Coordinates of C-alpha atoms in Angstrom, one line a residue:
Chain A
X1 CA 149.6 278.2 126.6
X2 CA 150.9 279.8 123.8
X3 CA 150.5 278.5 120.1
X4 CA 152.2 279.9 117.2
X5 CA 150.2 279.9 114.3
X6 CA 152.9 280.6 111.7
X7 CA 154.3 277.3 112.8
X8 CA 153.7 273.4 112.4
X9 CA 153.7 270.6 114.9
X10 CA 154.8 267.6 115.9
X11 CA 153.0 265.0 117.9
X12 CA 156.4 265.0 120.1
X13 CA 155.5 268.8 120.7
X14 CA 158.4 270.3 119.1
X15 CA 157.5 273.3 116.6
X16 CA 158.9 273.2 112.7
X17 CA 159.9 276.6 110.4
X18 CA 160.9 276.2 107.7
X19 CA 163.5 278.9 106.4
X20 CA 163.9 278.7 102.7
X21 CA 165.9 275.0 102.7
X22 CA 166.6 274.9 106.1
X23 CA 163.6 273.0 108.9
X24 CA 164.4 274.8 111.9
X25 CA 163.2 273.3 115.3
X26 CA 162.4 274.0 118.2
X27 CA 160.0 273.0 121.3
X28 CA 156.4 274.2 122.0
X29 CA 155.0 276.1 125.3
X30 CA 153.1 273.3 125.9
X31 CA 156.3 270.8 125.9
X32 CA 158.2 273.4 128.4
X33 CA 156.0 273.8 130.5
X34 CA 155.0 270.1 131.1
X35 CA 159.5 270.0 131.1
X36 CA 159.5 272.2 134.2
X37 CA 162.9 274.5 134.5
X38 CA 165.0 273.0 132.1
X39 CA 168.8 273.0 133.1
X40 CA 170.7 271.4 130.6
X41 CA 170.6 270.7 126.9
X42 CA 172.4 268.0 125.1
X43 CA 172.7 269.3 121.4
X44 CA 174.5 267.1 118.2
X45 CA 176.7 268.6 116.2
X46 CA 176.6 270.0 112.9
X47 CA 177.0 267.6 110.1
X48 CA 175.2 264.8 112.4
X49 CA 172.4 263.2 110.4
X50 CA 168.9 263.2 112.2
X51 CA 166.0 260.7 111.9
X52 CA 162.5 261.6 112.1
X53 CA 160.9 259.9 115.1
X54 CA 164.6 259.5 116.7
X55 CA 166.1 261.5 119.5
X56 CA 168.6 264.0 118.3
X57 CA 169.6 265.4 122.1
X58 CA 167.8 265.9 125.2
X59 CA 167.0 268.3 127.8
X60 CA 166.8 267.8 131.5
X61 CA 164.7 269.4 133.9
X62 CA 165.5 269.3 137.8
X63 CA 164.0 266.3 138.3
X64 CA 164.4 264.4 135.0
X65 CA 166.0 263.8 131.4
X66 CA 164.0 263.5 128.5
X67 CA 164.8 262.9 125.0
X68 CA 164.5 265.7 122.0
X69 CA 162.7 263.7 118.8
X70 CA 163.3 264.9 115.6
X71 CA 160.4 266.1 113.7
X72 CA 162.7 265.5 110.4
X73 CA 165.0 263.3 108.5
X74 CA 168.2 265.2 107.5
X75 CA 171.6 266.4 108.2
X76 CA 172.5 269.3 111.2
X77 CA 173.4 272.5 109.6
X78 CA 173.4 274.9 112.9
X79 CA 173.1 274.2 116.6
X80 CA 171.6 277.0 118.5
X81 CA 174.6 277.2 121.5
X82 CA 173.6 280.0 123.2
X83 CA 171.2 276.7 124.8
X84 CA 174.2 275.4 126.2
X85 CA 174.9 278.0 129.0
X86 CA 171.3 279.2 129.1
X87 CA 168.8 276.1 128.7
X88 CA 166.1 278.4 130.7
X89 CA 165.7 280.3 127.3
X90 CA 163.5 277.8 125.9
X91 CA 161.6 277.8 129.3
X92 CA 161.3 281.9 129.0
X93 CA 160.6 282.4 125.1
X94 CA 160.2 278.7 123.9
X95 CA 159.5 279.6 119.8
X96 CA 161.9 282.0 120.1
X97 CA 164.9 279.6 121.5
X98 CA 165.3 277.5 117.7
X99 CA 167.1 274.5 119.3
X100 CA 168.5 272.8 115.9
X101 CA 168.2 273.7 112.0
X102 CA 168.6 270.9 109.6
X103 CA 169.5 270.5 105.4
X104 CA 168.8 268.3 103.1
X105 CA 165.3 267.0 104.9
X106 CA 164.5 264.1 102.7
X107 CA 161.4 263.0 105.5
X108 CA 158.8 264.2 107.8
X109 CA 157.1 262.9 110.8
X110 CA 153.2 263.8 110.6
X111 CA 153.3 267.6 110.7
X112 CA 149.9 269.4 112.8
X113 CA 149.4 272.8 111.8
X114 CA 148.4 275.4 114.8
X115 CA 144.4 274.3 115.2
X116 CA 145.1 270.8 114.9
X117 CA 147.9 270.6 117.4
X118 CA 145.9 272.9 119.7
X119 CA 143.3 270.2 119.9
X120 CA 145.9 267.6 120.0
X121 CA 147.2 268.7 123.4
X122 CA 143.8 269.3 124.3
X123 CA 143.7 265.9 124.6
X124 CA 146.8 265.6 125.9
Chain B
X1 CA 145.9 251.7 143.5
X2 CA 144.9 252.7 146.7
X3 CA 143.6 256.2 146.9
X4 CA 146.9 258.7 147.8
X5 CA 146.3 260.7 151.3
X6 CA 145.9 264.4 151.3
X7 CA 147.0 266.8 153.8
X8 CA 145.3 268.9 155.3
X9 CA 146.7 271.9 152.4
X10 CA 145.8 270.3 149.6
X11 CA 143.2 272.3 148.6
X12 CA 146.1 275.5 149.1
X13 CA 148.2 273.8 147.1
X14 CA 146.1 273.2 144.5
X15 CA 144.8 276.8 144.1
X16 CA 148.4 277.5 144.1
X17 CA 148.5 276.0 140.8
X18 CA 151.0 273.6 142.2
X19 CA 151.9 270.5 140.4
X20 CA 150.5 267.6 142.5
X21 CA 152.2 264.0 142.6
X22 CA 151.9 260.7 144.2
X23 CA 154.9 260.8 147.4
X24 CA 154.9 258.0 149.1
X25 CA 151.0 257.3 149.1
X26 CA 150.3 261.3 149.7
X27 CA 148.8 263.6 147.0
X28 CA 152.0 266.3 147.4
X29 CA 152.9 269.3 145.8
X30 CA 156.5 268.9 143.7
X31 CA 156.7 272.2 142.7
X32 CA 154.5 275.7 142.2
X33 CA 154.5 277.8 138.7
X34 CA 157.4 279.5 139.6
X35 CA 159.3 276.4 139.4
X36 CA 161.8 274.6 141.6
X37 CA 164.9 276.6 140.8
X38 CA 163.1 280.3 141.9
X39 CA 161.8 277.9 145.1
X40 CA 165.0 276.9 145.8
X41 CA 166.7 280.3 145.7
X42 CA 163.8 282.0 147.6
X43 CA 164.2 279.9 150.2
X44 CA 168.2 280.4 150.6
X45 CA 167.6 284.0 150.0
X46 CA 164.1 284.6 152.2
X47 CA 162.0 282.0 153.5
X48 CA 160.3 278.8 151.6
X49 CA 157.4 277.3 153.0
X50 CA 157.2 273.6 153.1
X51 CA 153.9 271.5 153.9
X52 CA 155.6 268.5 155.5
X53 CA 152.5 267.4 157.0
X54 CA 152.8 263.8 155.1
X55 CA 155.7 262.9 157.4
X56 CA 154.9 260.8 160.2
X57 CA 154.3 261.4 163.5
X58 CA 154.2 259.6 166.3
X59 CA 153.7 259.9 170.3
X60 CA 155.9 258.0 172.0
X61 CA 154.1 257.5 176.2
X62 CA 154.9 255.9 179.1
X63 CA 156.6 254.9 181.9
X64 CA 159.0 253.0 179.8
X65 CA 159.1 255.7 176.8
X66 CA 163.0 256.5 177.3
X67 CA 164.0 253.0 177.9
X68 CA 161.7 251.8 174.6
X69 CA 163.2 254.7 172.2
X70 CA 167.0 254.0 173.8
X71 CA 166.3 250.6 172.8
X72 CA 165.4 251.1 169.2
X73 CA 167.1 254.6 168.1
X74 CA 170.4 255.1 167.6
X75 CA 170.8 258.3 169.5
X76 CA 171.4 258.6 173.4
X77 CA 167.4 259.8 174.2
X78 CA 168.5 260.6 178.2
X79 CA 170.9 263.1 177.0
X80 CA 167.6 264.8 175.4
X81 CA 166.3 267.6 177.7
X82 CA 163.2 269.3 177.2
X83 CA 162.7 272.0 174.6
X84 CA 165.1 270.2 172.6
X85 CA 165.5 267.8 169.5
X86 CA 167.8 265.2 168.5
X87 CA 168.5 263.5 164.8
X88 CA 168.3 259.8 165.2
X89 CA 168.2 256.8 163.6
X90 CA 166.1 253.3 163.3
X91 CA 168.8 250.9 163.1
X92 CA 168.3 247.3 162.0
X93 CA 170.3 244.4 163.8
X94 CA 173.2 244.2 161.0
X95 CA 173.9 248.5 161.2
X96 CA 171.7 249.5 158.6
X97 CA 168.4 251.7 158.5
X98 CA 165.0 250.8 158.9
X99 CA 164.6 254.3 158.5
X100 CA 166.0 258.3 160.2
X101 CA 164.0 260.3 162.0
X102 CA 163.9 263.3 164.6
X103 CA 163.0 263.2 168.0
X104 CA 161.2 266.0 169.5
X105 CA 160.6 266.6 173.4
X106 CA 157.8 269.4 174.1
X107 CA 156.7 267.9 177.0
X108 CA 158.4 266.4 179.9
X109 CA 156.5 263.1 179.9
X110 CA 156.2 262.3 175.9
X111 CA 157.8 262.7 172.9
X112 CA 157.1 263.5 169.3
X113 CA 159.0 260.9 166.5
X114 CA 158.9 262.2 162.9
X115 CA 159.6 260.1 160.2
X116 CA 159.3 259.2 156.8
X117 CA 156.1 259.7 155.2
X118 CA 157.1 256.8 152.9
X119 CA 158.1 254.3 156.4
X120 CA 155.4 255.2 158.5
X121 CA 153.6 252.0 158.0
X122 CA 156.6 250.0 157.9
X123 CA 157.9 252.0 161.2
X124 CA 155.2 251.4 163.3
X125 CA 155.0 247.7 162.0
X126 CA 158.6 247.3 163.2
X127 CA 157.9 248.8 166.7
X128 CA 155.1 246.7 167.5
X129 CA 156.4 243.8 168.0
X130 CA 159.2 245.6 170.2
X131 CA 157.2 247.6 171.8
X132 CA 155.2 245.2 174.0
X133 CA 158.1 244.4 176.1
X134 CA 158.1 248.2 177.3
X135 CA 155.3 250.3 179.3
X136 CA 154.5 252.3 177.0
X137 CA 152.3 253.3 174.0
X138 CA 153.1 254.6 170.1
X139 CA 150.3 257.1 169.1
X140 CA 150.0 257.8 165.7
X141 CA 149.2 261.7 165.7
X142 CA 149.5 262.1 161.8
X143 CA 146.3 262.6 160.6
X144 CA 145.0 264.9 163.6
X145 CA 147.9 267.6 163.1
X146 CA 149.9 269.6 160.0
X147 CA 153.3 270.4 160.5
X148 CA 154.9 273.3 157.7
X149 CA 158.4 273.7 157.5
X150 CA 159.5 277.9 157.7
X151 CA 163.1 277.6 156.3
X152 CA 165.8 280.5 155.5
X153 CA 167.1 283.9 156.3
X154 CA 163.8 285.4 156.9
X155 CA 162.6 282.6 158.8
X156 CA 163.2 283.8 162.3
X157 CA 161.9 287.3 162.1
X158 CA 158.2 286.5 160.1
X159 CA 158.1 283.7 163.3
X160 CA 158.8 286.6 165.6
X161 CA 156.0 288.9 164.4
X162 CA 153.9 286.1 164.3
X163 CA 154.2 284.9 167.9
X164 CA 155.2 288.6 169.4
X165 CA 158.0 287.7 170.8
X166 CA 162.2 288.7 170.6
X167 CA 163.2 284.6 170.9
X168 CA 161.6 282.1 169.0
X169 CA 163.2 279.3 170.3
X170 CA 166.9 279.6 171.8
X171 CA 169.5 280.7 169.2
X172 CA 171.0 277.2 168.3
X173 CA 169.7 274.1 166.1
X174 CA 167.4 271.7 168.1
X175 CA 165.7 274.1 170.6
X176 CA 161.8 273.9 170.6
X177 CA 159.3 276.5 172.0
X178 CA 155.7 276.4 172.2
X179 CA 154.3 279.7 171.3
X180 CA 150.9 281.3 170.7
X181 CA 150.6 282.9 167.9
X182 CA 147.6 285.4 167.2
X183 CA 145.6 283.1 169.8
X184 CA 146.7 279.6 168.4
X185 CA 149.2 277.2 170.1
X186 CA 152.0 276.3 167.7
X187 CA 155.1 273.6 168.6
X188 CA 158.4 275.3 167.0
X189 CA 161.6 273.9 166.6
X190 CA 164.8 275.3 165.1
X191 CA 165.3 272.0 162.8
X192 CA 164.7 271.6 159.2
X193 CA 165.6 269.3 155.8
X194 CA 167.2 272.5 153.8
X195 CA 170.4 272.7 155.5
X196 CA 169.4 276.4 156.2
X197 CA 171.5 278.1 159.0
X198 CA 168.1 279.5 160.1
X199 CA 164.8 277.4 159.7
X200 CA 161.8 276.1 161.8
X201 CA 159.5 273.0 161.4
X202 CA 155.8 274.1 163.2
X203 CA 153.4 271.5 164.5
X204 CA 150.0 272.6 165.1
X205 CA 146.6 271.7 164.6
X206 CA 144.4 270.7 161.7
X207 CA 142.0 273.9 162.3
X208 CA 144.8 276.0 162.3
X209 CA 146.6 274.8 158.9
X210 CA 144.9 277.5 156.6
X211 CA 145.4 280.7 159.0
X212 CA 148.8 279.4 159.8
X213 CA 150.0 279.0 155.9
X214 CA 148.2 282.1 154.7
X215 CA 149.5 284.1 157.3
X216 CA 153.4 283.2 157.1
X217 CA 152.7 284.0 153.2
X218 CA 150.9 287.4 153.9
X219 CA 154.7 288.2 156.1
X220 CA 157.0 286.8 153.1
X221 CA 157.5 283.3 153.0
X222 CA 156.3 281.8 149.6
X223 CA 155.4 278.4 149.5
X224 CA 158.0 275.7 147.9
X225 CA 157.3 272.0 146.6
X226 CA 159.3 268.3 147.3
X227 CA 161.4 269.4 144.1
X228 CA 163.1 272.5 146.0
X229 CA 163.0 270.2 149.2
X230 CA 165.4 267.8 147.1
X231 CA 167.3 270.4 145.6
X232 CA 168.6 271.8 149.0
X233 CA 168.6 268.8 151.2
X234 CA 170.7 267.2 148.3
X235 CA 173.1 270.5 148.4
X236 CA 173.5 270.1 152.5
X237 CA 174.1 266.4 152.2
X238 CA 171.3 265.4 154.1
X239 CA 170.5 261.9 153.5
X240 CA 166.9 260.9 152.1
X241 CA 165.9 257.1 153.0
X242 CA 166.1 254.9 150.0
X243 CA 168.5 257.2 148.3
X244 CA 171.8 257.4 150.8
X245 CA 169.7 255.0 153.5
X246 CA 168.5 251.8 152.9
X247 CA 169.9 249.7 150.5
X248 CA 171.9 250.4 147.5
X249 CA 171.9 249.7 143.5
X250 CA 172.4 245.3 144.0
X251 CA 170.0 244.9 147.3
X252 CA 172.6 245.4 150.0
X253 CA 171.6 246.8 153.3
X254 CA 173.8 250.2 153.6
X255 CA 175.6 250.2 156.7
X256 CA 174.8 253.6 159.0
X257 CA 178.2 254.7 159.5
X258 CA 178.4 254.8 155.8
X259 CA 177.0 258.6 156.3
X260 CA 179.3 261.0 157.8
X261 CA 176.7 261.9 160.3
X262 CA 175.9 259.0 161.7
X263 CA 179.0 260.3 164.1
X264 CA 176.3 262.7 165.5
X265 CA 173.4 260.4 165.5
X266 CA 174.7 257.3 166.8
X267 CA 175.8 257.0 170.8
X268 CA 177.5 254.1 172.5
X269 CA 176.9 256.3 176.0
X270 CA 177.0 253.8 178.6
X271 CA 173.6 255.8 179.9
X272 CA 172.2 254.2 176.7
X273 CA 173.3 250.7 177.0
X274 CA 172.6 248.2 174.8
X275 CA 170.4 248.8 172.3
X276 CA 169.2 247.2 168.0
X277 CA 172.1 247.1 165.9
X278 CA 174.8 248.4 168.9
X279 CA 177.1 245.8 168.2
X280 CA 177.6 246.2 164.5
X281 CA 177.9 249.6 164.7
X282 CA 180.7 249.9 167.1
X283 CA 182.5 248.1 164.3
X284 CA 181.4 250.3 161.7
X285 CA 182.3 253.4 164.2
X286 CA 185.9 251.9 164.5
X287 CA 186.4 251.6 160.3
X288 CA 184.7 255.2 160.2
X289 CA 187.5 256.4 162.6
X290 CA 190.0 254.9 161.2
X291 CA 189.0 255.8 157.4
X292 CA 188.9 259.8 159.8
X293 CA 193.0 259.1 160.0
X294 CA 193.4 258.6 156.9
X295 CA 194.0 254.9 157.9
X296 CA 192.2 252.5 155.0
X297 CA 193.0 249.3 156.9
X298 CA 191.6 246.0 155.3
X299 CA 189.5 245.2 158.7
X300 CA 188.2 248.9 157.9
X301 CA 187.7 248.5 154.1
X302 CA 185.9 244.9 154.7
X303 CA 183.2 246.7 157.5
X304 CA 182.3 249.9 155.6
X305 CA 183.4 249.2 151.9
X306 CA 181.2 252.2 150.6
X307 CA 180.5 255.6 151.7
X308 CA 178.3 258.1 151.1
X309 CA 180.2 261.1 149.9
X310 CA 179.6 264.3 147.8
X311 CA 180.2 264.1 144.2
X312 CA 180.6 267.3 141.9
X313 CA 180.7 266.8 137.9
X314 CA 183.1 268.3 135.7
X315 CA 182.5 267.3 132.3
X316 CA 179.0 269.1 131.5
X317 CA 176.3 266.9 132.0
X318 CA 173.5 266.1 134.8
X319 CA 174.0 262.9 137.0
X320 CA 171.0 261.1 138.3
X321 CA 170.4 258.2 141.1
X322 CA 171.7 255.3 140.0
X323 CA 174.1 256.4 137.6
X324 CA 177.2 254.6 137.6
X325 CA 181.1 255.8 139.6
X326 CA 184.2 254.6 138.0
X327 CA 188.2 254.8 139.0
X328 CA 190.7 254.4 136.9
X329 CA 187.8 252.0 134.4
X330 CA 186.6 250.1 137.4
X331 CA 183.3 250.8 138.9
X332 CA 182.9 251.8 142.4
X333 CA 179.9 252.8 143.6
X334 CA 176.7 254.7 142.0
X335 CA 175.6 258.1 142.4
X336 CA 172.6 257.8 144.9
X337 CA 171.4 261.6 143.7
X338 CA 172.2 264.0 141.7
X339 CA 170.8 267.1 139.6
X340 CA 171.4 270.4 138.2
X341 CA 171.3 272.8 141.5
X342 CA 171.2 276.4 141.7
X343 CA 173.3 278.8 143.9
X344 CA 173.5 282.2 144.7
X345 CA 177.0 283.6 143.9
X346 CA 178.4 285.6 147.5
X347 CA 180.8 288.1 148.4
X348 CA 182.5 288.3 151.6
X349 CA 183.0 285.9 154.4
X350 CA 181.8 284.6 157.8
X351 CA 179.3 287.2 158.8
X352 CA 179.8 289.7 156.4
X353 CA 178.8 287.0 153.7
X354 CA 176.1 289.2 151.3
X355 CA 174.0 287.0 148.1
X356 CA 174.7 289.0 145.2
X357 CA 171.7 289.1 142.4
X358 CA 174.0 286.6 140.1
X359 CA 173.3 283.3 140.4
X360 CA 174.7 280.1 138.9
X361 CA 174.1 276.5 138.4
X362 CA 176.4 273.7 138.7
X363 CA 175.6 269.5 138.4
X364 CA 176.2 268.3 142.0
X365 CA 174.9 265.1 144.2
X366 CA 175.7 262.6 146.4
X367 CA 177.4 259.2 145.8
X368 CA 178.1 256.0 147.1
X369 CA 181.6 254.9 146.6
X370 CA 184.5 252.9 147.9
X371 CA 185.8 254.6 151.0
X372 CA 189.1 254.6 150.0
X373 CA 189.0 257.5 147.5
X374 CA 190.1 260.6 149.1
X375 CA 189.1 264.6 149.7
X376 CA 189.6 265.7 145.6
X377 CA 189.7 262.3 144.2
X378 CA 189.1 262.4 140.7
X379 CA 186.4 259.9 139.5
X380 CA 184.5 258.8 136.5
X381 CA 180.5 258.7 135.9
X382 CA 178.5 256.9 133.0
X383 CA 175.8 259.4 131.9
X384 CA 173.8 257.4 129.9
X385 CA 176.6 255.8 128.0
X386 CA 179.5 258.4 128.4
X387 CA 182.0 258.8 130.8
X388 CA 182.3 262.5 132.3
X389 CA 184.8 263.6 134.7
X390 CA 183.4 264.2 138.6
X391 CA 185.2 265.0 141.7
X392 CA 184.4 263.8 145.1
X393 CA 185.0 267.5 147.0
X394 CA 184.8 267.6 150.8
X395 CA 181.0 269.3 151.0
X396 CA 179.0 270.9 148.7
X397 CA 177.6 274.3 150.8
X398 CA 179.0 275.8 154.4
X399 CA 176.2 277.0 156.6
X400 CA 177.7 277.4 159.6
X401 CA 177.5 281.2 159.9
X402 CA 173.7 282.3 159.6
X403 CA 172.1 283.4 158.0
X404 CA 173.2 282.6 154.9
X405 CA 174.1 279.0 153.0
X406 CA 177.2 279.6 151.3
X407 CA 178.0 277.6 148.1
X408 CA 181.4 276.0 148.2
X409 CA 182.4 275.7 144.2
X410 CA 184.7 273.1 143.3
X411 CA 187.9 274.9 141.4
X412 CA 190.0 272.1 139.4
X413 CA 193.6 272.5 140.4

């Protein structure tokens, strides 16, 4: 399992940049590979307000759906839609796939940074 | 909990780095790190490997053995000669399913009854009571032998190095053999659960199960998890008990001919005679028939409301079991499975058919729906709150020219 250690973490398992305003986010290895072959993404749109703790899309697996919980409070200011015909991406290069970037973040979840969310899935 | 059962690969699986999950009280693998969508194209374009050994199987011996299984399976069991297999089912008095199953003949004077790994105990608990008033016995074999599914194109010829021989079993689906293979007796029968054109199921014994699975990985199969079995039993509309069998979303028993192929697994033969269920499913036969002509009589609509029928999505989306199916704002029916499935894209047809390298993905299942909507009928399902367009197409794959399962991709008109 890979862990990046530029990045921070969410409990949920999805990764946090940020990119001078912008939070981009995305999922960790450790997420996609407990997803299986993902094969669809449901992304919101831009301008769609997001709530930390609350599902802003979902992915589905083969065998199952499962929501995407925003790590952030804030508004959607890209959508990464190459996901939409190629959900496998964030299977094959999961911190490189960003799923959403978000404006105007006025919360945060708890945020692990690498060491601390490697021995949170540790647990896991 | 009761502690899950193992088979006899477990160990394989597990240093296979396969993910392991509770299956109907078994410790099974669903998929290996490669993942269910490479599994599922390796097997249509080469040969997946299936431990199946959690099904059940049963002996079936006796002087009474035909008369007992004509009694309580829905298929005509005299018609069944040796070195062959039939698909049959368990009917209940009111034309639903207890459970399916296949019936194998090896041996003149016995016969092998697989079923569902999941109805086993509930199976042989509905026999026994039935099966007193008949000489003969029910042997429950499951434990004392593995049985490994050897399914697609390359199937037939790692089989053939294997055993030595130019035939495996006769060319068509539902001949057995019993071969030796490097020094080991193994049961073969051209049947399967992937809706390959080409595809054995093997029966052998426990002491074989390791040299048996490493050797048909060593000649090219690769083995493939209950994920992968869904995936391509779902794509070949083959019905899985408590999904398309059984009884539906509100608790109603499913009637049999609800499945188009109950056609091929039920027979009113007169050499079968009467038999559990006979009587309510020569009414359910009649609706079917007429529902065949086009002909969606009341009588007909009041005997088989629902049927099980392929479903294809339009809108993007994934459906799932239980999901909701809508005409015209009114619901109809539920989609009994569904996923995202993968396909080779082809070029050519009938026996010139060639897999190219592209491959695709489309959100297909299997629904059960008023029987009145037609071949193309345009239909509704709620995704978790939204409404997405889905089609109801004739079938989802043709495999009728081996060896390869072609994909048959919806086209809005």
């Amino acid at each position: 399992m890979t862990i990046k250690p530029e990045l921070q973490y969410s409990k949920d398992h999805e990764w946090v940049k940020k990119e001078d305003d912008l939070f981009v986010i995305g999922i960790s290895d450790f997420a996609q590979d407990a997803l299986g072959d993902l094969v669809f993404v449901n992304l919101p749109e831009v301008g769609d307000a997001v709530t930390a703790g609350e599902a802003f899309g979902d992915v589905e697996s083969v065998k199952a759906v499962s929501d995407l919980l925003s790590p952030v409070s804030g508004t959607v200011a890209e959508i990464n839609e190459e996901l939409l015909d190629a959900p496998e991406m964030l299977n094959n290069d999961p911190y490189g796939a960003w799923i959403i970037k978000v404006s105007d973040v006025t919360a945060t979840e708890e945020l692990l940074d690498a060491a601390a969310y490697e021995a949170f899935c540790a647990e896991a | 909990m009761s502690e899950l059962k193992r088979t006899q690969l477990y160990d394989a699986h597990v240093k296979a780095g396969a993910t392991m999950v509770d299956f109907g009280g078994w410790e099974m693998p669903i998929q290996y790190p490669e993942g269910i969508v490479a599994e599922h194209l390796y097997t249509r374009s080469a040969c997946g490997l299936f431990d199946v050994s959690h099904m059940g199987r049963l002996i079936i011996e006796g002087p009474e053995r035909v008369a007992f299984l004509q009694h309580v399976l829905s298929s005509n069991v005299e018609s069944l000669g040796l070195n062959q297999a039939q698909y049959c089912i368990i009917p209940a008095e009111d034309g639903s399913a207890v459970d399916d199953a296949y019936l194998y003949r090896f041996e003149e004077d016995r016969f092998l009854l697989v079923v569902n790994a999941s109805n086993t105990d509930k199976d042989l608990a509905w026999f026994e009571p039935i099966v007193k008033n008949f000489d003969c016995t029910i042997r429950n074999i499951t434990g004392e032998t593995v049985s490994i599914a050897v399914q697609g194109p390359k199937s037939e010829e790692i089989l053939k190095k294997l055993a030595g021989v130019d035939e495996v079993t006769k060319p068509a689906r539902n001949n057995l053999s019993t071969l030796m293979m490097e020094g080991r007796k193994v049961l073969v029968s051209r049947t399967g659960y992937t809706a390959e054109p080409i595809g054995y199921e093997l029966f052998l014994k426990n002491e074989d199960a390791y040299w048996m699975w490493n050797r048909l990985i060593e000649l090219g199969g690769k083995p493939a998890g209950l994920g992968a079995r869904d995936t391509l039993r779902m794509e070949g509309m083959l019905p899985l008990y408590g999904d398309e069998m059984g009884v539906d979303e509100e608790g109603k028993p499913m009637p049999i001919f609800a499945l188009a192929l109950a056609r091929f697994a039920v027979s009113f033969d007169e050499a079968k005679g009467n038999f559990i269920g006979r009587e309510a499913l020569l009414k359910q036969s009649e609706a079917a028939a007429s529902f065949r002509a086009k002909n969606y009589t009341p009588e007909a609509m009041e005997t088989l409301r629902k049927r099980v029928r392929p479903i294809a999505l339009l809108d993007r989306g994934v459906m799932r079991h239980g999901m909701g199916v809508y005409r015209n704002g009114e619901q109809i029916g539920w989609v009994t499975s569904g996923t995202m499935i993968p396909y080779f894209k082809t070029e050519g047809e009938g026996e010139n058919v060639k897999l190219l390298d592209e491959t695709g993905k489309r959100a297909i299942g299997i629904c059960y729906i008023a029987s009145d909507v037609p071949v193309n009928g345009e239909v509704e399902v709620d995704v978790r709150g939204k409404r997405l367009k889905a089609v109801i197409p004739s079938k989802h794959i043709t495999n009728n020219v081996p060896p390869y399962v072609v994909p048959v991709i919806y086209k809005a008109k």
